[in-house]
Each structure stands twice: as structure tokens, then as C-alpha cells.
PDB file of C-alpha atoms in Angstrom:
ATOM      1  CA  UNK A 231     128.381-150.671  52.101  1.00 90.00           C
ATOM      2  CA  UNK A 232     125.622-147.626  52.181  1.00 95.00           C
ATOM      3  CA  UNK A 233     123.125-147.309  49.099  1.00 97.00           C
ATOM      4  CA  UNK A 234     122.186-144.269  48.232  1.00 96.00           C
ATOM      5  CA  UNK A 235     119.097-143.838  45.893  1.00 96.00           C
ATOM      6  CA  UNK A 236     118.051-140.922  43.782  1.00 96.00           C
ATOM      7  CA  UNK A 237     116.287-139.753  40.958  1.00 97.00           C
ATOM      8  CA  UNK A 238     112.142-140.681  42.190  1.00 97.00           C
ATOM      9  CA  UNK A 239     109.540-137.918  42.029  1.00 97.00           C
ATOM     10  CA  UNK A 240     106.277-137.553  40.400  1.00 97.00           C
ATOM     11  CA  UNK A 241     105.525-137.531  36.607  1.00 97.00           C
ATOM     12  CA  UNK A 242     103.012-137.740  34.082  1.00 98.00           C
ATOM     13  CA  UNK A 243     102.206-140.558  32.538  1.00 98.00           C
ATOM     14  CA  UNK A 244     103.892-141.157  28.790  1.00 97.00           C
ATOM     15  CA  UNK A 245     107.301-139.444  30.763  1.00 97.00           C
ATOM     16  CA  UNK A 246     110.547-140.816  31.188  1.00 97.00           C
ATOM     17  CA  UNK A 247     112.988-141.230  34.419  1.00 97.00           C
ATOM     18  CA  UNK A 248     116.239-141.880  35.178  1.00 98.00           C
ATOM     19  CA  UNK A 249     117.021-143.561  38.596  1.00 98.00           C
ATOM     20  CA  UNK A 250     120.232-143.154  40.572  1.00 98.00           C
ATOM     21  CA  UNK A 251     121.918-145.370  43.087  1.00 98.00           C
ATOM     22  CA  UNK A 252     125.365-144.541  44.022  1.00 98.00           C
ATOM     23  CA  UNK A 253     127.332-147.415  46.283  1.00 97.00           C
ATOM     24  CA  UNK A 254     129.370-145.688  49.337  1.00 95.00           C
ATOM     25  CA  UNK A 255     132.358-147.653  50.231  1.00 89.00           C
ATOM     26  CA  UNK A 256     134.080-150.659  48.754  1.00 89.00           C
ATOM     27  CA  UNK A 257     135.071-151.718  45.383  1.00 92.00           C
ATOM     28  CA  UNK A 258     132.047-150.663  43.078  1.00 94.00           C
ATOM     29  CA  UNK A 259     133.173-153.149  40.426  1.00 94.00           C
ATOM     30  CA  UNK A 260     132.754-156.176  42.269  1.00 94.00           C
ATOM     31  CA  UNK A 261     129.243-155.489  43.331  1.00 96.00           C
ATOM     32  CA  UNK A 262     126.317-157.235  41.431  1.00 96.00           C
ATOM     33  CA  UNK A 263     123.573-154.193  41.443  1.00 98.00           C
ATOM     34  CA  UNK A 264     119.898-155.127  40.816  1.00 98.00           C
ATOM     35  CA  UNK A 265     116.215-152.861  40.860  1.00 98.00           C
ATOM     36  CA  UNK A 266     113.458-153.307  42.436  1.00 98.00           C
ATOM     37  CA  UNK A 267     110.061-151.822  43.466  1.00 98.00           C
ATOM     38  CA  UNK A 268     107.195-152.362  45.546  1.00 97.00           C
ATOM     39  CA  UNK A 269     103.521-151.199  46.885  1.00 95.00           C
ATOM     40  CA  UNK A 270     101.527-151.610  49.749  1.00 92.00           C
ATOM     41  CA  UNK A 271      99.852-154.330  47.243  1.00 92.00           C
ATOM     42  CA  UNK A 272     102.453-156.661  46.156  1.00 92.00           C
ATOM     43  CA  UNK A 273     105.382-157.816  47.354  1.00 93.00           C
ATOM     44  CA  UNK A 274     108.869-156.759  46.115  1.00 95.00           C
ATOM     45  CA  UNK A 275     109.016-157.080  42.333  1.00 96.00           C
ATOM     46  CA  UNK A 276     112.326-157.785  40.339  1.00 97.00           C
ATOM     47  CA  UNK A 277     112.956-154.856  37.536  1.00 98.00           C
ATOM     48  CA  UNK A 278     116.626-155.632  36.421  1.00 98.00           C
ATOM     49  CA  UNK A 279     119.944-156.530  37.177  1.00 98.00           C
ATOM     50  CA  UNK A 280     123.266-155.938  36.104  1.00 97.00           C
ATOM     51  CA  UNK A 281     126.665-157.722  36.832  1.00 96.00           C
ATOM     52  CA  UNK A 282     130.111-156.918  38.398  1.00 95.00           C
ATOM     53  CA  UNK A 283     132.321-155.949  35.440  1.00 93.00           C
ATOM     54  CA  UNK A 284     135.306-158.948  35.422  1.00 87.00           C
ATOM     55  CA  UNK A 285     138.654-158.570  36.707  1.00 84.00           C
ATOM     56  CA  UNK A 286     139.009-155.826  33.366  1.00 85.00           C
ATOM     57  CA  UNK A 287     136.285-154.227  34.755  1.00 82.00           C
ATOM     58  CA  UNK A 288     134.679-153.853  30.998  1.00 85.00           C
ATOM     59  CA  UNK A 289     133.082-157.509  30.961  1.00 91.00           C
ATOM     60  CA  UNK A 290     128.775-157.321  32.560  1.00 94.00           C
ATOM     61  CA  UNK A 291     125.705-158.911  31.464  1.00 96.00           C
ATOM     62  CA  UNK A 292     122.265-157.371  32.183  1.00 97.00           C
ATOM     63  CA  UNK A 293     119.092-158.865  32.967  1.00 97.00           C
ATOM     64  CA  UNK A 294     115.148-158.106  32.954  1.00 97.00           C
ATOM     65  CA  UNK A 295     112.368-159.128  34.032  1.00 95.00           C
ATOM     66  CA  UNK A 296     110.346-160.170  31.272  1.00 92.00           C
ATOM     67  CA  UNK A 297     107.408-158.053  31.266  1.00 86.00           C
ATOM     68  CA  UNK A 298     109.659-155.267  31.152  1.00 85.00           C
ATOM     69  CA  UNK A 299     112.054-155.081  29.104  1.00 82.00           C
ATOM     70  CA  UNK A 300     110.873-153.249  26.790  1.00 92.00           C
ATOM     71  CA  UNK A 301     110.696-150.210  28.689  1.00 95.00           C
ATOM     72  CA  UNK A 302     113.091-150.373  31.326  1.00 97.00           C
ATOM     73  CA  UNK A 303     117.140-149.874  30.861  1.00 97.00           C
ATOM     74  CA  UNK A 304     119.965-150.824  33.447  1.00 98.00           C
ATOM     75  CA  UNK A 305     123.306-149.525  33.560  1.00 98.00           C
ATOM     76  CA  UNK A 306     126.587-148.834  35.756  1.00 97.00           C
ATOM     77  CA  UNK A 307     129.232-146.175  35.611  1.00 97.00           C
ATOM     78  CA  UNK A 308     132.383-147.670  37.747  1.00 96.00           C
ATOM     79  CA  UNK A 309     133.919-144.784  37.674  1.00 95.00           C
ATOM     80  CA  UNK A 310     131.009-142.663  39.401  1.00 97.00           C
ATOM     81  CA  UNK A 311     130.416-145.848  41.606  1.00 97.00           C
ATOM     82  CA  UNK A 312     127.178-145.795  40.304  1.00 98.00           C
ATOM     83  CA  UNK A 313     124.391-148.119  38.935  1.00 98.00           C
ATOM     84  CA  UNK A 314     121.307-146.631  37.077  1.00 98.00           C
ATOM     85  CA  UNK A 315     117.651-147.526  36.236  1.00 98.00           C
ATOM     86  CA  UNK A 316     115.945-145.673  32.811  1.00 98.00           C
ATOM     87  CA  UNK A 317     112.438-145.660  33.005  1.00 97.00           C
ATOM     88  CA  UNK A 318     110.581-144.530  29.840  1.00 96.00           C
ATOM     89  CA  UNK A 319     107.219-144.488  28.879  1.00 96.00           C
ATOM     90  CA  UNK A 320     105.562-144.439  32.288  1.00 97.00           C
ATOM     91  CA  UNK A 321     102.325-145.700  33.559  1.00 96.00           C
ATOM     92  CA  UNK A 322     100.328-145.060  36.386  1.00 97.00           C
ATOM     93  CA  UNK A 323     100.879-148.799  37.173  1.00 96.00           C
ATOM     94  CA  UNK A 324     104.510-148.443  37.837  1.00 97.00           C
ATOM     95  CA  UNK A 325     103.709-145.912  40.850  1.00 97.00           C
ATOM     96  CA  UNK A 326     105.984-147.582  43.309  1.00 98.00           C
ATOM     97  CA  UNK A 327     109.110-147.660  45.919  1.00 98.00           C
ATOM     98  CA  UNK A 328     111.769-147.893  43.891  1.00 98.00           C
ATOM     99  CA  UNK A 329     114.966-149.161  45.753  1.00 98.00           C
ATOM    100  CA  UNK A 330     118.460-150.623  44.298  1.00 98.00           C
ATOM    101  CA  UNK A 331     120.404-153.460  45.780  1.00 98.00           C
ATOM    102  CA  UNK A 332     123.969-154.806  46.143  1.00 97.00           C
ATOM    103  CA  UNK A 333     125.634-158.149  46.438  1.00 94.00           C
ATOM    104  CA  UNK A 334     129.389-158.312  46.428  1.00 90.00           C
ATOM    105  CA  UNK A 335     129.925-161.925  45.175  1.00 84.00           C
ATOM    106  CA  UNK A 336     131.889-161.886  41.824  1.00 85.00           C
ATOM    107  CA  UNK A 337     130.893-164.720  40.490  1.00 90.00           C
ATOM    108  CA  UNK A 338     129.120-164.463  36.443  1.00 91.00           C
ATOM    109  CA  UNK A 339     127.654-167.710  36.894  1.00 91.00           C
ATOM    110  CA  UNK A 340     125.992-167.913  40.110  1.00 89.00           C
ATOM    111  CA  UNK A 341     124.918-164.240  39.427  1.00 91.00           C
ATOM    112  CA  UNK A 342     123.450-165.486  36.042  1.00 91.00           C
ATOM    113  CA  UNK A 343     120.924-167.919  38.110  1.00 92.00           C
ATOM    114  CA  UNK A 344     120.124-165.823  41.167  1.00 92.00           C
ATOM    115  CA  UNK A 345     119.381-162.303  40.099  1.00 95.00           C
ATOM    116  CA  UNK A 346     115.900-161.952  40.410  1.00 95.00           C
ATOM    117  CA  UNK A 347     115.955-162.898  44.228  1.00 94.00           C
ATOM    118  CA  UNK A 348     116.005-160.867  46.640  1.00 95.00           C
ATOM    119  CA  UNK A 349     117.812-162.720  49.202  1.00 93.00           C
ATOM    120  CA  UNK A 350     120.768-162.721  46.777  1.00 90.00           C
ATOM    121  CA  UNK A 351     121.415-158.819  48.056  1.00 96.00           C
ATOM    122  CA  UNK A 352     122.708-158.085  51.344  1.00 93.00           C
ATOM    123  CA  UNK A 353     122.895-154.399  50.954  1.00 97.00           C
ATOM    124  CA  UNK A 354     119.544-152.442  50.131  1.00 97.00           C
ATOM    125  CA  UNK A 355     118.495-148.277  49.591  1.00 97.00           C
ATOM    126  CA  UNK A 356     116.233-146.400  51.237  1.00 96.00           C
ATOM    127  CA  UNK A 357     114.009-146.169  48.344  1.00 97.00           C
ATOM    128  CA  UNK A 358     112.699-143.694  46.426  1.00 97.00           C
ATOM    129  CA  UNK A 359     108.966-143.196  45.256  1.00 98.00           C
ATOM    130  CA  UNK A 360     108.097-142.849  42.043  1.00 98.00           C
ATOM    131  CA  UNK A 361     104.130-141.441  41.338  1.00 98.00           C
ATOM    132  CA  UNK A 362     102.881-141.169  37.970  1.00 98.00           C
ATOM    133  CA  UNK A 363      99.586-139.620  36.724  1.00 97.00           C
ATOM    134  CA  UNK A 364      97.348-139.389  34.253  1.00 94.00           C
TER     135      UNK A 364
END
């Protein structure tokens, strides 16, 4: 499976974006997609998650991390095998790598207590940077 990532560039603060991460190969709707970023400072930081969609293909649960909720908003289109990452009110603190992630275990329940880890995905992006400024 290739990830391809999409959407990154630089912004002002108080601005919104609107990440992209489009899965190459393989059955989009069995693949648990989660976001994450990182800088040279920290290591990589969980940003959300959201499920494979059921054998209906209409049935996901989404997940945040708790400091940002409020601001962040995860979604999926299976039909343009793609997951996406909304991004409003930006702050120079969330000048990162972004990068999206894949794991193609359809399971709700052992997705439900393993999202936030990044060993859980064993398909990654390239990344894309996302610079905001004041």
C-alpha cells in the first residue's frame, strides 16, 4: 500500500487547512487511517484517527487526541480512497510534519484500544510540512 500526502504549505496563523492522504492500492475501506505530526523537538504526536467503515462500508468511529479536538476534524471518502485531516484555527505551535498512516486490520474493537500508537500502522506518508506564522 503507497500513502500519498497532500495539502501542507505555509499559513498565517488564525487560518484553516485541509490535509489530504490518498491510499494507492488495496481495499480503502478496510484500512484504519490515523494523523500524525512531528518536530525536530518531540517525538511523533497522535492527532486523530478514524476507522475502517464495516462490511456496509457506512459504519466508522473517529478519535482525538484530547488536547485537540476542538480544532482538528478527521474524515474519509471511500469512494476517492481517501482519508482527510481539517485543521482550523492555526497556531504557530502546530508548525510540524504532518504525515497519515494505515493499518489494514478490520477489527472495531482492537482499533478502539490501539489508535493512538504508532506501531499499530504499518504503512506511513512521506509527510507534508505545515508552517504557520504570526
Amino acid at each position: 500500500v503507497q500513502l500519498i500526502e497532500s495539502g501542507g504549505g505555509s499559513v498565517q496563523a488564525g487560518s484553516s487547512l485541509k490535509l489530504t492522504c490518498e491510499v494507492k492500492r488495496g481495499r480503502f475501506a478496510n484500512y484504519n487511517m490515523g494523523w500524525f505530526r512531528q518536530t525536530p523537538q518531540k517525538e511523533r504526536e497522535f492527532l486523530a484517527a478514524i476507522s475502517w467503515t464495516g462490511p456496509n462500508d457506512h459504519t466508522y468511529f473517529k478519535y482525538y487526541s484530547d488536547s485537540l479536538r476542538d480544532r482538528f476534524a478527521v474524515s474519509r471518502d471511500n469512494a476517492k480512497n481517501s482519508a482527510y485531516l481539517e485543521i482550523g484555527s492555526l497556531e504557530p505551535e502546530d508548525t510540524a510534519i504532518y504525515y497519515c498512516a494505515a493499518s489494514e486490520f478490520p477489527n472495531f474493537k482492537e482499533f478502539g484500544q490501539t489508535y493512538y500508537a504508532t506501531f499499530w500502522y504499518n504503512a506511513w506518508g512521506q509527510g507534508t510540512q505545515v508552517t504557520v506564522s504570526t
